[in-house]
PDB file of C-alpha atoms in Angstrom:
ATOM      1  CA  GLN K   3      11.154   4.855   3.827  1.00  0.00           C
ATOM      2  CA  VAL K   4      12.696   7.480   2.286  1.00  0.00           C
ATOM      3  CA  GLN K   5      13.037  10.864   5.273  1.00  0.00           C
ATOM      4  CA  LEU K   6      15.223  13.726   4.875  1.00  0.00           C
ATOM      5  CA  GLN K   7      15.840  16.235   7.928  1.00  0.00           C
ATOM      6  CA  GLU K   8      16.460  19.159   7.822  1.00  0.00           C
ATOM      7  CA  SER K   9      18.548  21.103  10.483  1.00  0.00           C
ATOM      8  CA  GLY K  10      20.553  24.937  11.027  1.00  0.00           C
ATOM      9  CA  PRO K  11      20.019  28.303  12.631  1.00  0.00           C
ATOM     10  CA  GLY K  12      16.279  29.312  13.017  1.00  0.00           C
ATOM     11  CA  LEU K  13      16.911  32.719  13.143  1.00  0.00           C
ATOM     12  CA  VAL K  14      19.617  34.729  11.222  1.00  0.00           C
ATOM     13  CA  LYS K  15      20.728  38.392  10.872  1.00  0.00           C
ATOM     14  CA  PRO K  16      20.271  40.364   7.867  1.00  0.00           C
ATOM     15  CA  SER K  17      23.368  40.626   5.215  1.00  0.00           C
ATOM     16  CA  GLU K  18      24.145  36.926   7.146  1.00  0.00           C
ATOM     17  CA  THR K  19      24.644  33.067   5.323  1.00  0.00           C
ATOM     18  CA  LEU K  20      21.988  31.575   5.640  1.00  0.00           C
ATOM     19  CA  SER K  21      22.921  27.995   6.058  1.00  0.00           C
ATOM     20  CA  LEU K  22      21.245  24.627   6.083  1.00  0.00           C
ATOM     21  CA  THR K  23      21.681  20.967   6.186  1.00  0.00           C
ATOM     22  CA  CYS K  24      19.297  18.195   4.866  1.00  0.00           C
ATOM     23  CA  THR K  25      19.736  14.856   6.152  1.00  0.00           C
ATOM     24  CA  VAL K  26      18.727  11.613   3.897  1.00  0.00           C
ATOM     25  CA  SER K  27      18.013   8.123   5.798  1.00  0.00           C
ATOM     26  CA  GLY K  28      16.599   5.539   3.823  1.00  0.00           C
ATOM     27  CA  ASP K  29      18.123   6.107   0.517  1.00  0.00           C
ATOM     28  CA  SER K  30      21.998   6.526  -0.732  1.00  0.00           C
ATOM     29  CA  ILE K  31      23.110  10.063  -2.264  1.00  0.00           C
ATOM     30  CA  SER K  32      26.227   8.110  -3.650  1.00  0.00           C
ATOM     31  CA  SER K  33      24.133   5.371  -5.394  1.00  0.00           C
ATOM     32  CA  SER K  34      21.155   7.869  -7.152  1.00  0.00           C
ATOM     33  CA  ARG K  35      21.021   9.216 -10.341  1.00  0.00           C
ATOM     34  CA  PHE K  36      18.549  12.502  -9.736  1.00  0.00           C
ATOM     35  CA  TYR K  37      18.840  15.765  -8.497  1.00  0.00           C
ATOM     36  CA  TRP K  38      18.536  16.765  -4.915  1.00  0.00           C
ATOM     37  CA  GLY K  39      16.206  20.177  -4.486  1.00  0.00           C
ATOM     38  CA  TRP K  40      15.960  22.823  -2.314  1.00  0.00           C
ATOM     39  CA  ILE K  41      12.219  24.357  -2.079  1.00  0.00           C
ATOM     40  CA  ARG K  42      11.018  27.390   0.773  1.00  0.00           C
ATOM     41  CA  GLN K  43       8.346  29.124   1.245  1.00  0.00           C
ATOM     42  CA  PRO K  44       7.799  32.164   2.767  1.00  0.00           C
ATOM     43  CA  PRO K  45       4.779  33.050   5.580  1.00  0.00           C
ATOM     44  CA  GLY K  46       1.375  32.171   3.941  1.00  0.00           C
ATOM     45  CA  LYS K  47       2.895  32.337   0.592  1.00  0.00           C
ATOM     46  CA  GLY K  48       3.462  29.721  -2.765  1.00  0.00           C
ATOM     47  CA  LEU K  49       6.480  27.195  -3.830  1.00  0.00           C
ATOM     48  CA  GLU K  50       9.980  28.646  -5.398  1.00  0.00           C
ATOM     49  CA  TRP K  51      12.597  26.093  -5.985  1.00  0.00           C
ATOM     50  CA  VAL K  52      15.655  27.048  -4.682  1.00  0.00           C
ATOM     51  CA  GLY K  53      18.112  24.662  -6.466  1.00  0.00           C
ATOM     52  CA  SER K  54      19.048  21.067  -6.550  1.00  0.00           C
ATOM     53  CA  VAL K  55      22.320  18.887  -6.737  1.00  0.00           C
ATOM     54  CA  TYR K  56      23.568  15.841  -8.364  1.00  0.00           C
ATOM     55  CA  PHE K  57      25.466  13.619  -6.669  1.00  0.00           C
ATOM     56  CA  SER K  58      28.051  14.538  -8.260  1.00  0.00           C
ATOM     57  CA  GLY K  59      27.774  17.841  -7.177  1.00  0.00           C
ATOM     58  CA  ILE K  60      26.358  19.301 -10.573  1.00  0.00           C
ATOM     59  CA  THR K  61      23.834  22.095  -9.776  1.00  0.00           C
ATOM     60  CA  TYR K  62      20.721  24.128 -10.615  1.00  0.00           C
ATOM     61  CA  TYR K  63      19.778  27.244  -9.331  1.00  0.00           C
ATOM     62  CA  ASN K  64      16.239  29.613  -9.710  1.00  0.00           C
ATOM     63  CA  PRO K  65      17.864  32.102 -11.328  1.00  0.00           C
ATOM     64  CA  SER K  66      16.673  34.736  -9.337  1.00  0.00           C
ATOM     65  CA  LEU K  67      19.065  33.411  -6.393  1.00  0.00           C
ATOM     66  CA  LYS K  68      21.511  32.033  -8.364  1.00  0.00           C
ATOM     67  CA  SER K  69      24.273  34.663  -6.956  1.00  0.00           C
ATOM     68  CA  ARG K  70      23.262  34.113  -3.536  1.00  0.00           C
ATOM     69  CA  VAL K  71      22.988  30.558  -3.589  1.00  0.00           C
ATOM     70  CA  THR K  72      25.256  27.940  -3.315  1.00  0.00           C
ATOM     71  CA  ILE K  73      24.468  24.209  -3.070  1.00  0.00           C
ATOM     72  CA  SER K  74      26.507  21.235  -2.123  1.00  0.00           C
ATOM     73  CA  VAL K  75      26.331  17.665  -1.170  1.00  0.00           C
ATOM     74  CA  ASP K  76      28.414  15.584   1.163  1.00  0.00           C
ATOM     75  CA  THR K  77      28.026  11.584   0.709  1.00  0.00           C
ATOM     76  CA  SER K  78      30.106  10.575   3.297  1.00  0.00           C
ATOM     77  CA  LYS K  79      28.080  12.218   5.148  1.00  0.00           C
ATOM     78  CA  ASN K  80      24.734  11.540   3.340  1.00  0.00           C
ATOM     79  CA  GLN K  81      24.060  15.076   3.177  1.00  0.00           C
ATOM     80  CA  PHE K  82      22.759  18.312   0.835  1.00  0.00           C
ATOM     81  CA  SER K  83      23.566  21.261   2.053  1.00  0.00           C
ATOM     82  CA  LEU K  84      22.190  24.605   1.396  1.00  0.00           C
ATOM     83  CA  LYS K  85      24.058  28.703   1.727  1.00  0.00           C
ATOM     84  CA  LEU K  86      22.003  31.641   0.814  1.00  0.00           C
ATOM     85  CA  SER K  87      24.257  35.266   1.093  1.00  0.00           C
ATOM     86  CA  SER K  88      23.242  38.277   2.139  1.00  0.00           C
ATOM     87  CA  VAL K  89      20.037  37.551   3.038  1.00  0.00           C
ATOM     88  CA  THR K  90      17.143  39.742   3.570  1.00  0.00           C
ATOM     89  CA  ALA K  91      13.171  39.663   5.415  1.00  0.00           C
ATOM     90  CA  ALA K  92      12.127  39.094   2.316  1.00  0.00           C
ATOM     91  CA  ASP K  93      14.357  35.055   2.074  1.00  0.00           C
ATOM     92  CA  THR K  94      12.451  34.452   5.178  1.00  0.00           C
ATOM     93  CA  ALA K  95      10.393  31.035   4.815  1.00  0.00           C
ATOM     94  CA  VAL K  96       9.987  27.465   5.546  1.00  0.00           C
ATOM     95  CA  TYR K  97      12.423  25.674   3.608  1.00  0.00           C
ATOM     96  CA  TYR K  98      12.251  22.161   2.602  1.00  0.00           C
ATOM     97  CA  CYS K  99      14.645  19.468   0.981  1.00  0.00           C
ATOM     98  CA  ALA K 100      13.184  16.914  -1.156  1.00  0.00           C
ATOM     99  CA  ARG K 101      13.782  13.380  -3.281  1.00  0.00           C
ATOM    100  CA  PRO K 102      13.015  12.913  -6.390  1.00  0.00           C
ATOM    101  CA  TYR K 103      10.317  10.419  -7.573  1.00  0.00           C
ATOM    102  CA  SER K 104      13.303   8.911  -9.467  1.00  0.00           C
ATOM    103  CA  SER K 105      15.658   8.942 -12.596  1.00  0.00           C
ATOM    104  CA  SER K 106      12.601   9.486 -14.990  1.00  0.00           C
ATOM    105  CA  SER K 107      11.188  11.751 -12.865  1.00  0.00           C
ATOM    106  CA  ASP K 108      11.792  14.608 -11.279  1.00  0.00           C
ATOM    107  CA  ALA K 109       8.943  14.949  -9.541  1.00  0.00           C
ATOM    108  CA  PHE K 110       9.986  15.526  -5.713  1.00  0.00           C
ATOM    109  CA  VAL K 111       7.855  12.402  -3.763  1.00  0.00           C
ATOM    110  CA  SER K 112       9.836  13.015  -1.127  1.00  0.00           C
ATOM    111  CA  TRP K 113      10.165  16.056   1.827  1.00  0.00           C
ATOM    112  CA  GLY K 114      11.702  16.546   4.636  1.00  0.00           C
ATOM    113  CA  GLN K 115       9.701  18.488   7.152  1.00  0.00           C
ATOM    114  CA  GLY K 116      11.100  22.083   6.541  1.00  0.00           C
ATOM    115  CA  ALA K 117      12.799  24.482   8.753  1.00  0.00           C
ATOM    116  CA  LEU K 118      11.727  27.975   9.098  1.00  0.00           C
ATOM    117  CA  VAL K 119      14.252  30.363   8.966  1.00  0.00           C
ATOM    118  CA  THR K 120      13.674  33.520  10.104  1.00  0.00           C
ATOM    119  CA  VAL K 121      15.894  37.119   8.773  1.00  0.00           C
ATOM    120  CA  SER K 122      15.827  39.478  11.357  1.00  0.00           C
ATOM    121  CA  SER K 123      18.012  41.223  13.574  1.00  0.00           C
TER     122      SER K 123
ATOM    123  CA  GLN S   8       4.208  36.223 -10.637  1.00  0.00           C
ATOM    124  CA  SER S   9       4.639  32.691 -11.158  1.00  0.00           C
ATOM    125  CA  VAL S  10       5.376  31.256 -14.941  1.00  0.00           C
ATOM    126  CA  LEU S  11       3.129  28.376 -14.238  1.00  0.00           C
ATOM    127  CA  THR S  12      -0.816  29.757 -13.938  1.00  0.00           C
ATOM    128  CA  GLN S  13      -2.822  28.871 -11.402  1.00  0.00           C
ATOM    129  CA  PRO S  14      -6.571  29.653  -9.793  1.00  0.00           C
ATOM    130  CA  PRO S  15      -6.351  31.442  -6.689  1.00  0.00           C
ATOM    131  CA  SER S  16      -9.244  29.418  -5.006  1.00  0.00           C
ATOM    132  CA  VAL S  17     -11.701  26.221  -5.751  1.00  0.00           C
ATOM    133  CA  SER S  18     -14.553  24.903  -4.338  1.00  0.00           C
ATOM    134  CA  ALA S  19     -17.027  22.318  -4.524  1.00  0.00           C
ATOM    135  CA  ALA S  20     -19.210  20.258  -2.162  1.00  0.00           C
ATOM    136  CA  PRO S  21     -18.963  16.923  -0.528  1.00  0.00           C
ATOM    137  CA  GLY S  22     -19.055  14.211  -3.285  1.00  0.00           C
ATOM    138  CA  GLN S  23     -18.434  16.138  -5.753  1.00  0.00           C
ATOM    139  CA  ARG S  24     -16.006  16.692  -8.306  1.00  0.00           C
ATOM    140  CA  VAL S  25     -13.189  19.489  -8.994  1.00  0.00           C
ATOM    141  CA  THR S  26     -10.627  20.191 -11.523  1.00  0.00           C
ATOM    142  CA  ILE S  27      -8.082  22.862 -10.817  1.00  0.00           C
ATOM    143  CA  SER S  28      -5.677  23.911 -14.035  1.00  0.00           C
ATOM    144  CA  CYS S  29      -2.336  24.963 -14.801  1.00  0.00           C
ATOM    145  CA  SER S  30      -1.560  27.080 -17.635  1.00  0.00           C
ATOM    146  CA  GLY S  31       1.800  27.334 -18.900  1.00  0.00           C
ATOM    147  CA  SER S  32       4.270  27.614 -22.329  1.00  0.00           C
ATOM    148  CA  SER S  33       5.855  25.541 -24.807  1.00  0.00           C
ATOM    149  CA  SER S  34       9.472  25.556 -22.508  1.00  0.00           C
ATOM    150  CA  ASN S  35       7.921  23.913 -19.603  1.00  0.00           C
ATOM    151  CA  ILE S  36       4.606  21.943 -19.532  1.00  0.00           C
ATOM    152  CA  GLY S  37       4.338  22.113 -23.379  1.00  0.00           C
ATOM    153  CA  ASN S  38       7.552  19.638 -23.286  1.00  0.00           C
ATOM    154  CA  ASN S  39       8.011  18.548 -19.566  1.00  0.00           C
ATOM    155  CA  PHE S  40       6.257  16.412 -17.136  1.00  0.00           C
ATOM    156  CA  VAL S  41       3.842  17.852 -15.096  1.00  0.00           C
ATOM    157  CA  SER S  42       3.118  17.337 -10.603  1.00  0.00           C
ATOM    158  CA  TRP S  43       0.725  18.167  -8.098  1.00  0.00           C
ATOM    159  CA  TYR S  44       1.393  18.233  -5.129  1.00  0.00           C
ATOM    160  CA  GLN S  45      -1.356  18.947  -1.751  1.00  0.00           C
ATOM    161  CA  GLN S  46       0.071  20.651   1.354  1.00  0.00           C
ATOM    162  CA  LEU S  47      -2.224  20.486   3.735  1.00  0.00           C
ATOM    163  CA  PRO S  48      -2.192  23.245   6.824  1.00  0.00           C
ATOM    164  CA  GLY S  49       1.272  23.144   8.459  1.00  0.00           C
ATOM    165  CA  THR S  50       2.751  20.161   6.455  1.00  0.00           C
ATOM    166  CA  ALA S  51       4.780  20.026   3.690  1.00  0.00           C
ATOM    167  CA  PRO S  52       3.812  19.373   0.712  1.00  0.00           C
ATOM    168  CA  LYS S  53       2.598  15.787  -0.292  1.00  0.00           C
ATOM    169  CA  LEU S  54       3.234  14.131  -4.445  1.00  0.00           C
ATOM    170  CA  LEU S  55       0.062  13.517  -5.849  1.00  0.00           C
ATOM    171  CA  ILE S  56       0.274  13.166  -9.405  1.00  0.00           C
ATOM    172  CA  TYR S  57       3.882  12.521 -11.145  1.00  0.00           C
ATOM    173  CA  ASP S  58       4.267  11.572 -15.438  1.00  0.00           C
ATOM    174  CA  ASN S  59       1.001  13.756 -15.567  1.00  0.00           C
ATOM    175  CA  ASN S  60      -0.748  11.628 -14.695  1.00  0.00           C
ATOM    176  CA  LYS S  61       1.125   8.755 -13.395  1.00  0.00           C
ATOM    177  CA  ARG S  62      -0.223   8.783  -9.184  1.00  0.00           C
ATOM    178  CA  PRO S  63       2.730   7.099  -6.513  1.00  0.00           C
ATOM    179  CA  SER S  64       1.529   4.494  -4.018  1.00  0.00           C
ATOM    180  CA  GLY S  65      -0.519   5.290  -1.563  1.00  0.00           C
ATOM    181  CA  ILE S  66      -2.414   7.873  -4.000  1.00  0.00           C
ATOM    182  CA  PRO S  67      -6.456   6.947  -4.433  1.00  0.00           C
ATOM    183  CA  ASP S  68      -7.726   6.747  -7.812  1.00  0.00           C
ATOM    184  CA  ARG S  69      -9.793  10.268  -6.325  1.00  0.00           C
ATOM    185  CA  PHE S  70      -7.152  11.901  -7.632  1.00  0.00           C
ATOM    186  CA  SER S  71      -6.180  12.363 -11.759  1.00  0.00           C
ATOM    187  CA  GLY S  72      -4.381  14.383 -13.910  1.00  0.00           C
ATOM    188  CA  SER S  73      -3.953  15.252 -17.477  1.00  0.00           C
ATOM    189  CA  LYS S  74      -1.497  17.128 -20.301  1.00  0.00           C
ATOM    190  CA  SER S  75      -2.835  19.036 -22.581  1.00  0.00           C
ATOM    191  CA  ASP S  76      -0.733  20.970 -25.013  1.00  0.00           C
ATOM    192  CA  THR S  77       0.527  24.214 -22.821  1.00  0.00           C
ATOM    193  CA  SER S  78      -1.921  23.133 -19.641  1.00  0.00           C
ATOM    194  CA  ALA S  79      -2.306  20.494 -17.158  1.00  0.00           C
ATOM    195  CA  THR S  80      -5.135  19.515 -14.954  1.00  0.00           C
ATOM    196  CA  LEU S  81      -5.393  17.935 -11.665  1.00  0.00           C
ATOM    197  CA  GLY S  82      -9.156  16.791 -10.943  1.00  0.00           C
ATOM    198  CA  ILE S  83     -10.457  15.025  -7.687  1.00  0.00           C
ATOM    199  CA  THR S  84     -13.119  12.997  -7.663  1.00  0.00           C
ATOM    200  CA  GLY S  85     -15.709  12.045  -4.703  1.00  0.00           C
ATOM    201  CA  LEU S  86     -14.800  15.148  -2.080  1.00  0.00           C
ATOM    202  CA  GLN S  87     -14.118  15.085   1.322  1.00  0.00           C
ATOM    203  CA  THR S  88     -13.321  17.399   3.708  1.00  0.00           C
ATOM    204  CA  GLY S  89      -9.960  16.434   3.672  1.00  0.00           C
ATOM    205  CA  ASP S  90      -9.429  17.121   0.910  1.00  0.00           C
ATOM    206  CA  GLU S  91      -9.021  20.867   1.668  1.00  0.00           C
ATOM    207  CA  ALA S  92      -5.564  21.915   0.761  1.00  0.00           C
ATOM    208  CA  ASP S  93      -3.670  24.199  -1.251  1.00  0.00           C
ATOM    209  CA  TYR S  94      -2.636  22.565  -4.677  1.00  0.00           C
ATOM    210  CA  TYR S  95       0.201  23.142  -6.701  1.00  0.00           C
ATOM    211  CA  CYS S  96       1.394  21.646 -10.294  1.00  0.00           C
ATOM    212  CA  GLY S  97       5.205  21.980 -11.020  1.00  0.00           C
ATOM    213  CA  THR S  98       7.868  21.527 -14.094  1.00  0.00           C
ATOM    214  CA  TRP S  99      10.662  21.696 -15.334  1.00  0.00           C
ATOM    215  CA  ASP S 100      11.244  25.343 -17.465  1.00  0.00           C
ATOM    216  CA  SER S 101      13.541  24.470 -20.301  1.00  0.00           C
ATOM    217  CA  SER S 102      14.322  27.731 -21.289  1.00  0.00           C
ATOM    218  CA  LEU S 103      14.851  29.069 -17.799  1.00  0.00           C
ATOM    219  CA  SER S 104      16.884  25.808 -16.695  1.00  0.00           C
ATOM    220  CA  ALA S 105      14.765  25.912 -13.361  1.00  0.00           C
ATOM    221  CA  TRP S 106      12.313  24.115 -11.689  1.00  0.00           C
ATOM    222  CA  VAL S 107       8.689  25.811 -11.600  1.00  0.00           C
ATOM    223  CA  PHE S 108       5.770  25.906  -9.695  1.00  0.00           C
ATOM    224  CA  GLY S 109       2.805  27.312 -10.289  1.00  0.00           C
ATOM    225  CA  GLY S 110       0.908  30.697  -7.171  1.00  0.00           C
ATOM    226  CA  GLY S 111      -1.023  27.503  -5.454  1.00  0.00           C
ATOM    227  CA  THR S 112      -4.811  27.293  -5.474  1.00  0.00           C
ATOM    228  CA  LYS S 113      -7.020  26.450  -2.043  1.00  0.00           C
ATOM    229  CA  LEU S 114      -9.728  24.391  -2.471  1.00  0.00           C
ATOM    230  CA  THR S 115     -12.479  24.630  -0.161  1.00  0.00           C
ATOM    231  CA  VAL S 116     -15.292  21.577   0.523  1.00  0.00           C
ATOM    232  CA  LEU S 117     -18.689  23.764   1.313  1.00  0.00           C
TER     233      LEU S 117
END
């Protein structure tokens, strides 16, 4: 049973950097051959893909966030992380980390419970 | 403005069948697999359909998916009150090099 758990501050000040970590259990990032993802959902709105990272560190980012996003992986801790800089109130959202179904299907099958991050002074 | 277009809401009576559409383009749905997600209030999304029409283990066959050209459809038969949720389609967009979701459809079981 694969489990993902987001962790990080729930409150970030405007213009600062949002940092979240996803800890994976029941699976090994280092032996996976797919892209682990971050997806966010502003209150009352739809899902927005933030970006994804391969076990080797290769990343893909949402073009609309690319200049502010960094996603990294730490295989020794079986974690991957999200950093979003220069945040504004528009970045307030529940942030989910997710695992694809398989190396041949990138649909997100396992999701963390989500971490609400509020941007406010 | 989502890259994939879904109706904001659909409704049907218990026991009936409902379909939810997802319209895209050749750069996304037309050339990539589509997946569907169910999100109950206050919970994380749940994968219902992957690779256009496959169901993960544990998903009942009341849920089905199909794709034609640049559109995809989620079908739900034998509607139950517990099916009331938001439903999202998603796929990779080869032009954007990005994963894209539809805007979501709220299903009401009357």
